[in-house]
PDB file of C-alpha atoms in Angstrom:
ATOM      1  CA  GLY A  20     -34.958   3.331 -12.976  1.00  0.00           C
ATOM      2  CA  GLY A  21     -34.071  -0.343 -13.091  1.00  0.00           C
ATOM      3  CA  GLY A  22     -31.510  -2.824 -12.449  1.00  0.00           C
ATOM      4  CA  LEU A  23     -30.770  -6.614 -11.836  1.00  0.00           C
ATOM      5  CA  VAL A  24     -33.349  -8.776 -10.167  1.00  0.00           C
ATOM      6  CA  ARG A  25     -33.037 -11.970  -8.598  1.00  0.00           C
ATOM      7  CA  TYR A  26     -35.961 -14.300  -7.801  1.00  0.00           C
ATOM      8  CA  ASP A  27     -35.318 -17.200  -5.099  1.00  0.00           C
ATOM      9  CA  GLY A  28     -38.930 -18.636  -5.259  1.00  0.00           C
ATOM     10  CA  ARG A  29     -40.075 -16.559  -2.770  1.00  0.00           C
ATOM     11  CA  GLU A  30     -39.067 -13.007  -3.179  1.00  0.00           C
ATOM     12  CA  PHE A  31     -37.507 -10.527  -5.472  1.00  0.00           C
ATOM     13  CA  THR A  32     -34.281  -8.833  -4.710  1.00  0.00           C
ATOM     14  CA  CYS A  33     -33.126  -5.738  -6.635  1.00  0.00           C
ATOM     15  CA  PHE A  34     -29.716  -4.429  -7.314  1.00  0.00           C
ATOM     16  CA  THR A  35     -29.484  -1.098  -8.367  1.00  0.00           C
ATOM     17  CA  VAL A  36     -27.001   1.726  -9.015  1.00  0.00           C
ATOM     18  CA  GLU A  37     -26.788   2.230  -5.117  1.00  0.00           C
ATOM     19  CA  ASP A  38     -25.682  -1.343  -4.928  1.00  0.00           C
ATOM     20  CA  GLY A  39     -23.035  -0.692  -7.318  1.00  0.00           C
ATOM     21  CA  LEU A  40     -24.114  -0.996 -10.905  1.00  0.00           C
ATOM     22  CA  SER A  41     -22.749   1.467 -13.292  1.00  0.00           C
ATOM     23  CA  GLY A  42     -26.259   2.160 -14.873  1.00  0.00           C
ATOM     24  CA  TRP A  43     -29.897   0.781 -14.749  1.00  0.00           C
ATOM     25  CA  LYS A  44     -30.264  -0.571 -18.226  1.00  0.00           C
ATOM     26  CA  ILE A  45     -29.297  -4.410 -17.907  1.00  0.00           C
ATOM     27  CA  THR A  46     -28.703  -5.890 -21.462  1.00  0.00           C
ATOM     28  CA  ALA A  47     -27.339  -9.412 -20.641  1.00  0.00           C
ATOM     29  CA  VAL A  48     -27.188 -11.549 -17.748  1.00  0.00           C
ATOM     30  CA  LEU A  49     -24.768 -14.709 -17.748  1.00  0.00           C
ATOM     31  CA  THR A  50     -23.922 -17.588 -15.215  1.00  0.00           C
ATOM     32  CA  ASP A  51     -20.451 -18.585 -15.921  1.00  0.00           C
ATOM     33  CA  THR A  52     -18.857 -22.130 -15.196  1.00  0.00           C
ATOM     34  CA  ARG A  53     -17.589 -21.073 -11.667  1.00  0.00           C
ATOM     35  CA  GLY A  54     -21.451 -20.197 -10.724  1.00  0.00           C
ATOM     36  CA  ARG A  55     -20.890 -16.196 -10.788  1.00  0.00           C
ATOM     37  CA  ILE A  56     -23.871 -14.170 -12.275  1.00  0.00           C
ATOM     38  CA  TRP A  57     -22.475 -11.484 -14.548  1.00  0.00           C
ATOM     39  CA  CYS A  58     -24.550  -8.686 -15.937  1.00  0.00           C
ATOM     40  CA  ALA A  59     -23.936  -6.353 -18.726  1.00  0.00           C
ATOM     41  CA  VAL A  60     -24.907  -2.507 -18.649  1.00  0.00           C
ATOM     42  CA  GLY A  61     -25.749  -0.571 -21.782  1.00  0.00           C
ATOM     43  CA  ASP A  62     -28.243   0.716 -24.251  1.00  0.00           C
ATOM     44  CA  LEU A  63     -28.844  -0.600 -27.638  1.00  0.00           C
ATOM     45  CA  TYR A  64     -29.986   2.504 -29.243  1.00  0.00           C
ATOM     46  CA  ASP A  65     -27.817   5.135 -27.219  1.00  0.00           C
ATOM     47  CA  PRO A  66     -23.981   4.625 -28.208  1.00  0.00           C
ATOM     48  CA  SER A  67     -23.059   7.445 -25.475  1.00  0.00           C
ATOM     49  CA  TYR A  68     -24.554   5.362 -22.569  1.00  0.00           C
ATOM     50  CA  ARG A  69     -21.960   4.770 -20.041  1.00  0.00           C
ATOM     51  CA  GLY A  70     -22.447   0.942 -18.878  1.00  0.00           C
ATOM     52  CA  GLY A  71     -19.818  -1.610 -17.843  1.00  0.00           C
ATOM     53  CA  VAL A  72     -19.651  -5.208 -16.622  1.00  0.00           C
ATOM     54  CA  HIS A  73     -20.421  -6.564 -13.186  1.00  0.00           C
ATOM     55  CA  TYR A  74     -20.425 -10.078 -11.465  1.00  0.00           C
ATOM     56  CA  PHE A  75     -22.177 -10.944  -8.140  1.00  0.00           C
ATOM     57  CA  ASP A  76     -19.611 -12.638  -6.097  1.00  0.00           C
ATOM     58  CA  GLY A  77     -22.266 -14.349  -3.590  1.00  0.00           C
ATOM     59  CA  ARG A  78     -22.421 -11.062  -1.376  1.00  0.00           C
ATOM     60  CA  CYS A  79     -22.396  -7.983  -3.384  1.00  0.00           C
ATOM     61  CA  LEU A  80     -22.062  -6.739  -7.060  1.00  0.00           C
ATOM     62  CA  VAL A  81     -18.345  -6.440  -8.026  1.00  0.00           C
ATOM     63  CA  SER A  82     -17.451  -3.796 -11.041  1.00  0.00           C
ATOM     64  CA  CYS A  83     -14.798  -4.991 -13.519  1.00  0.00           C
ATOM     65  CA  GLN A  84     -12.685  -1.861 -12.548  1.00  0.00           C
ATOM     66  CA  GLY A  85      -9.468  -3.565 -13.822  1.00  0.00           C
ATOM     67  CA  ALA A  86     -10.857  -3.744 -17.206  1.00  0.00           C
ATOM     68  CA  GLY A  87      -9.380  -0.603 -18.680  1.00  0.00           C
ATOM     69  CA  GLU A  88     -10.776   0.475 -21.586  1.00  0.00           C
ATOM     70  CA  LEU A  89     -13.878  -1.382 -20.882  1.00  0.00           C
ATOM     71  CA  VAL A  90     -14.833   0.567 -17.780  1.00  0.00           C
ATOM     72  CA  GLY A  91     -17.613   2.830 -18.837  1.00  0.00           C
ATOM     73  CA  ALA A  92     -18.245   1.185 -22.068  1.00  0.00           C
ATOM     74  CA  ASN A  93     -21.548   0.592 -23.396  1.00  0.00           C
ATOM     75  CA  VAL A  94     -22.045  -3.254 -22.919  1.00  0.00           C
ATOM     76  CA  LEU A  95     -24.763  -5.190 -24.867  1.00  0.00           C
ATOM     77  CA  SER A  96     -23.768  -8.861 -24.771  1.00  0.00           C
ATOM     78  CA  LEU A  97     -21.919 -11.402 -22.756  1.00  0.00           C
ATOM     79  CA  ALA A  98     -20.893 -15.065 -23.230  1.00  0.00           C
ATOM     80  CA  GLU A  99     -18.232 -17.467 -22.094  1.00  0.00           C
ATOM     81  CA  ASP A 100     -15.901 -19.462 -24.103  1.00  0.00           C
ATOM     82  CA  SER A 101     -14.692 -22.884 -23.723  1.00  0.00           C
ATOM     83  CA  ASP A 102     -11.696 -21.891 -21.820  1.00  0.00           C
ATOM     84  CA  GLY A 103     -13.818 -20.158 -19.149  1.00  0.00           C
ATOM     85  CA  VAL A 104     -12.969 -16.540 -20.442  1.00  0.00           C
ATOM     86  CA  ILE A 105     -15.830 -13.985 -20.330  1.00  0.00           C
ATOM     87  CA  TRP A 106     -16.529 -12.049 -23.500  1.00  0.00           C
ATOM     88  CA  ALA A 107     -18.105  -8.954 -23.600  1.00  0.00           C
ATOM     89  CA  GLY A 108     -19.748  -7.126 -26.808  1.00  0.00           C
ATOM     90  CA  THR A 109     -19.945  -3.144 -26.873  1.00  0.00           C
ATOM     91  CA  HIS A 110     -21.712  -0.412 -28.611  1.00  0.00           C
ATOM     92  CA  GLY A 111     -18.721   1.173 -30.386  1.00  0.00           C
ATOM     93  CA  ARG A 112     -15.656  -0.504 -28.526  1.00  0.00           C
ATOM     94  CA  GLY A 113     -15.695  -3.934 -30.262  1.00  0.00           C
ATOM     95  CA  ALA A 114     -15.476  -7.499 -28.564  1.00  0.00           C
ATOM     96  CA  TRP A 115     -13.293  -7.880 -25.302  1.00  0.00           C
ATOM     97  CA  GLN A 116     -12.015 -10.830 -23.409  1.00  0.00           C
ATOM     98  CA  LEU A 117     -12.205 -10.467 -19.586  1.00  0.00           C
ATOM     99  CA  ALA A 118      -9.506 -12.405 -17.706  1.00  0.00           C
ATOM    100  CA  ASN A 119      -7.801 -12.086 -14.249  1.00  0.00           C
ATOM    101  CA  ALA A 120      -5.311  -9.540 -15.712  1.00  0.00           C
ATOM    102  CA  GLY A 121      -7.891  -7.327 -16.993  1.00  0.00           C
ATOM    103  CA  ALA A 122      -9.311  -6.717 -20.480  1.00  0.00           C
ATOM    104  CA  ARG A 123      -7.966  -7.664 -24.016  1.00  0.00           C
ATOM    105  CA  ARG A 124      -9.763  -6.277 -27.164  1.00  0.00           C
ATOM    106  CA  VAL A 125     -10.084  -8.946 -29.645  1.00  0.00           C
ATOM    107  CA  THR A 126      -9.223  -7.429 -33.078  1.00  0.00           C
ATOM    108  CA  PRO A 127     -10.738  -8.115 -36.580  1.00  0.00           C
ATOM    109  CA  GLU A 128      -8.502  -9.970 -39.003  1.00  0.00           C
ATOM    110  CA  ARG A 129      -9.057  -7.166 -41.424  1.00  0.00           C
ATOM    111  CA  GLY A 130      -9.795  -3.339 -40.733  1.00  0.00           C
ATOM    112  CA  GLY A 131     -13.265  -1.995 -41.220  1.00  0.00           C
ATOM    113  CA  MET A 132     -15.287  -4.769 -39.148  1.00  0.00           C
ATOM    114  CA  GLU A 133     -17.906  -3.083 -37.079  1.00  0.00           C
ATOM    115  CA  ASP A 134     -17.163  -2.161 -33.411  1.00  0.00           C
ATOM    116  CA  GLU A 135     -20.946  -2.952 -32.342  1.00  0.00           C
ATOM    117  CA  VAL A 136     -21.282  -6.348 -30.924  1.00  0.00           C
ATOM    118  CA  TRP A 137     -24.866  -6.840 -30.117  1.00  0.00           C
ATOM    119  CA  SER A 138     -25.042 -10.576 -29.405  1.00  0.00           C
ATOM    120  CA  MET A 139     -22.652 -13.678 -28.966  1.00  0.00           C
ATOM    121  CA  ALA A 140     -22.810 -17.261 -28.831  1.00  0.00           C
ATOM    122  CA  LEU A 141     -20.491 -20.154 -28.290  1.00  0.00           C
ATOM    123  CA  ASP A 142     -21.059 -22.988 -30.741  1.00  0.00           C
ATOM    124  CA  SER A 143     -20.555 -26.786 -30.207  1.00  0.00           C
ATOM    125  CA  THR A 144     -17.082 -26.646 -31.582  1.00  0.00           C
ATOM    126  CA  GLY A 145     -15.914 -24.078 -29.330  1.00  0.00           C
ATOM    127  CA  ARG A 146     -15.939 -21.272 -31.440  1.00  0.00           C
ATOM    128  CA  MET A 147     -17.366 -17.731 -30.542  1.00  0.00           C
ATOM    129  CA  TRP A 148     -19.869 -16.114 -32.875  1.00  0.00           C
ATOM    130  CA  LEU A 149     -20.599 -12.483 -32.642  1.00  0.00           C
ATOM    131  CA  GLY A 150     -23.511 -10.537 -34.103  1.00  0.00           C
ATOM    132  CA  THR A 151     -22.429  -7.286 -35.042  1.00  0.00           C
ATOM    133  CA  GLY A 152     -24.016  -4.060 -36.531  1.00  0.00           C
ATOM    134  CA  SER A 153     -22.855  -5.233 -39.843  1.00  0.00           C
ATOM    135  CA  GLY A 154     -23.473  -9.019 -39.879  1.00  0.00           C
ATOM    136  CA  VAL A 155     -21.704 -11.967 -38.556  1.00  0.00           C
ATOM    137  CA  ALA A 156     -18.191 -12.609 -37.294  1.00  0.00           C
ATOM    138  CA  ARG A 157     -16.505 -15.571 -35.325  1.00  0.00           C
ATOM    139  CA  ALA A 158     -13.241 -15.878 -33.371  1.00  0.00           C
ATOM    140  CA  VAL A 159     -10.622 -17.836 -35.154  1.00  0.00           C
ATOM    141  CA  ASP A 160      -7.281 -17.925 -33.530  1.00  0.00           C
ATOM    142  CA  GLY A 161      -7.556 -15.238 -31.270  1.00  0.00           C
ATOM    143  CA  ARG A 162      -8.809 -12.527 -34.007  1.00  0.00           C
ATOM    144  CA  LEU A 163     -12.249 -11.864 -35.553  1.00  0.00           C
ATOM    145  CA  GLU A 164     -13.176 -12.836 -39.169  1.00  0.00           C
ATOM    146  CA  SER A 165     -16.343 -12.090 -41.125  1.00  0.00           C
ATOM    147  CA  VAL A 166     -18.319 -15.422 -41.692  1.00  0.00           C
ATOM    148  CA  PRO A 167     -18.291 -16.240 -45.398  1.00  0.00           C
ATOM    149  CA  GLY A 168     -21.553 -15.837 -47.301  1.00  0.00           C
ATOM    150  CA  THR A 169     -23.059 -13.083 -44.897  1.00  0.00           C
ATOM    151  CA  GLY A 170     -23.448 -10.916 -47.634  1.00  0.00           C
ATOM    152  CA  ALA A 171     -27.325 -11.273 -47.401  1.00  0.00           C
ATOM    153  CA  MET A 172     -26.841  -9.944 -43.785  1.00  0.00           C
ATOM    154  CA  GLU A 173     -25.177  -6.611 -44.728  1.00  0.00           C
ATOM    155  CA  GLY A 174     -26.752  -3.786 -43.260  1.00  0.00           C
ATOM    156  CA  VAL A 175     -28.467  -5.552 -40.317  1.00  0.00           C
ATOM    157  CA  ALA A 176     -28.057  -5.695 -36.851  1.00  0.00           C
ATOM    158  CA  VAL A 177     -27.658  -9.274 -35.280  1.00  0.00           C
ATOM    159  CA  LEU A 178     -29.245  -8.751 -31.926  1.00  0.00           C
ATOM    160  CA  ALA A 179     -29.648 -12.559 -30.852  1.00  0.00           C
ATOM    161  CA  MET A 180     -28.077 -15.779 -31.730  1.00  0.00           C
ATOM    162  CA  HIS A 181     -28.466 -19.444 -30.836  1.00  0.00           C
ATOM    163  CA  GLU A 182     -27.078 -22.917 -32.216  1.00  0.00           C
ATOM    164  CA  ASP A 183     -29.490 -25.469 -32.301  1.00  0.00           C
ATOM    165  CA  ASP A 184     -28.875 -29.411 -31.837  1.00  0.00           C
ATOM    166  CA  GLN A 185     -28.055 -29.937 -35.282  1.00  0.00           C
ATOM    167  CA  GLY A 186     -25.415 -27.231 -35.328  1.00  0.00           C
ATOM    168  CA  ARG A 187     -27.265 -24.499 -37.164  1.00  0.00           C
ATOM    169  CA  MET A 188     -26.755 -21.126 -35.974  1.00  0.00           C
ATOM    170  CA  TRP A 189     -30.036 -18.955 -35.907  1.00  0.00           C
ATOM    171  CA  LEU A 190     -29.941 -15.142 -35.766  1.00  0.00           C
ATOM    172  CA  GLY A 191     -32.407 -12.748 -34.974  1.00  0.00           C
ATOM    173  CA  TYR A 192     -31.758  -9.290 -36.569  1.00  0.00           C
ATOM    174  CA  GLU A 193     -33.156  -5.735 -37.074  1.00  0.00           C
ATOM    175  CA  ARG A 194     -32.576  -3.930 -40.432  1.00  0.00           C
ATOM    176  CA  TRP A 195     -31.079  -0.747 -39.957  1.00  0.00           C
ATOM    177  CA  ARG A 196     -28.659   2.007 -41.712  1.00  0.00           C
ATOM    178  CA  HIS A 197     -25.638   3.642 -40.331  1.00  0.00           C
ATOM    179  CA  GLN A 198     -25.958   7.173 -39.717  1.00  0.00           C
TER     180      GLN A 198
END
C-alpha cells in the first residue's frame, strides 16, 4: 500500500485508494497558485500501471475525471505554467494540459518525440521544460520542440529538472535503452 500523506505539524493524515486515489504510487505533488494540492499517480518502471491526477479541494480528494484520455494514465510529473494551467507528464501518453474544459494533449512539433514525460519545470521566462525518455523538450507556442544541443542527452531518461538563480537548467538523468 501507499498513498498521499499530509503532516500538519502534529500528526500525519493518510489518503489512500479508499479516499479516492486511483492507485497507491504517488509520483509527484504540486501546490498550484490557487492553493490546491495536486498529486500524480503512476509508476516509473511499469508502463501498464493505471494512475491518474487528483487534487485536494480542502475537504477531500477529487479525481480529474473530465480529463478524457488522461483518466487511468500512468502520470509521472506535474507542473503549473505562468497562466495557471496544470501540466501532467505521462508514461506512454505524452504531455497534457489540464483546464476547466478537460485535458488537451500537447503535441510535438515533429513526429517521433518520446511519449514519456518523466519530469517538468517552468523556467524564469515562463517556458515549460519537459524531461522525456529521450532527452529534453520545451513548449513553444503550444507545441513541443526538442531543445537544440541535446544530442548528448540521447538515450537518457530525464527524471528531474530545476532552474537555478542564474537561469541554468539542471537535469537529473538515468541512462537507459528502449526495448
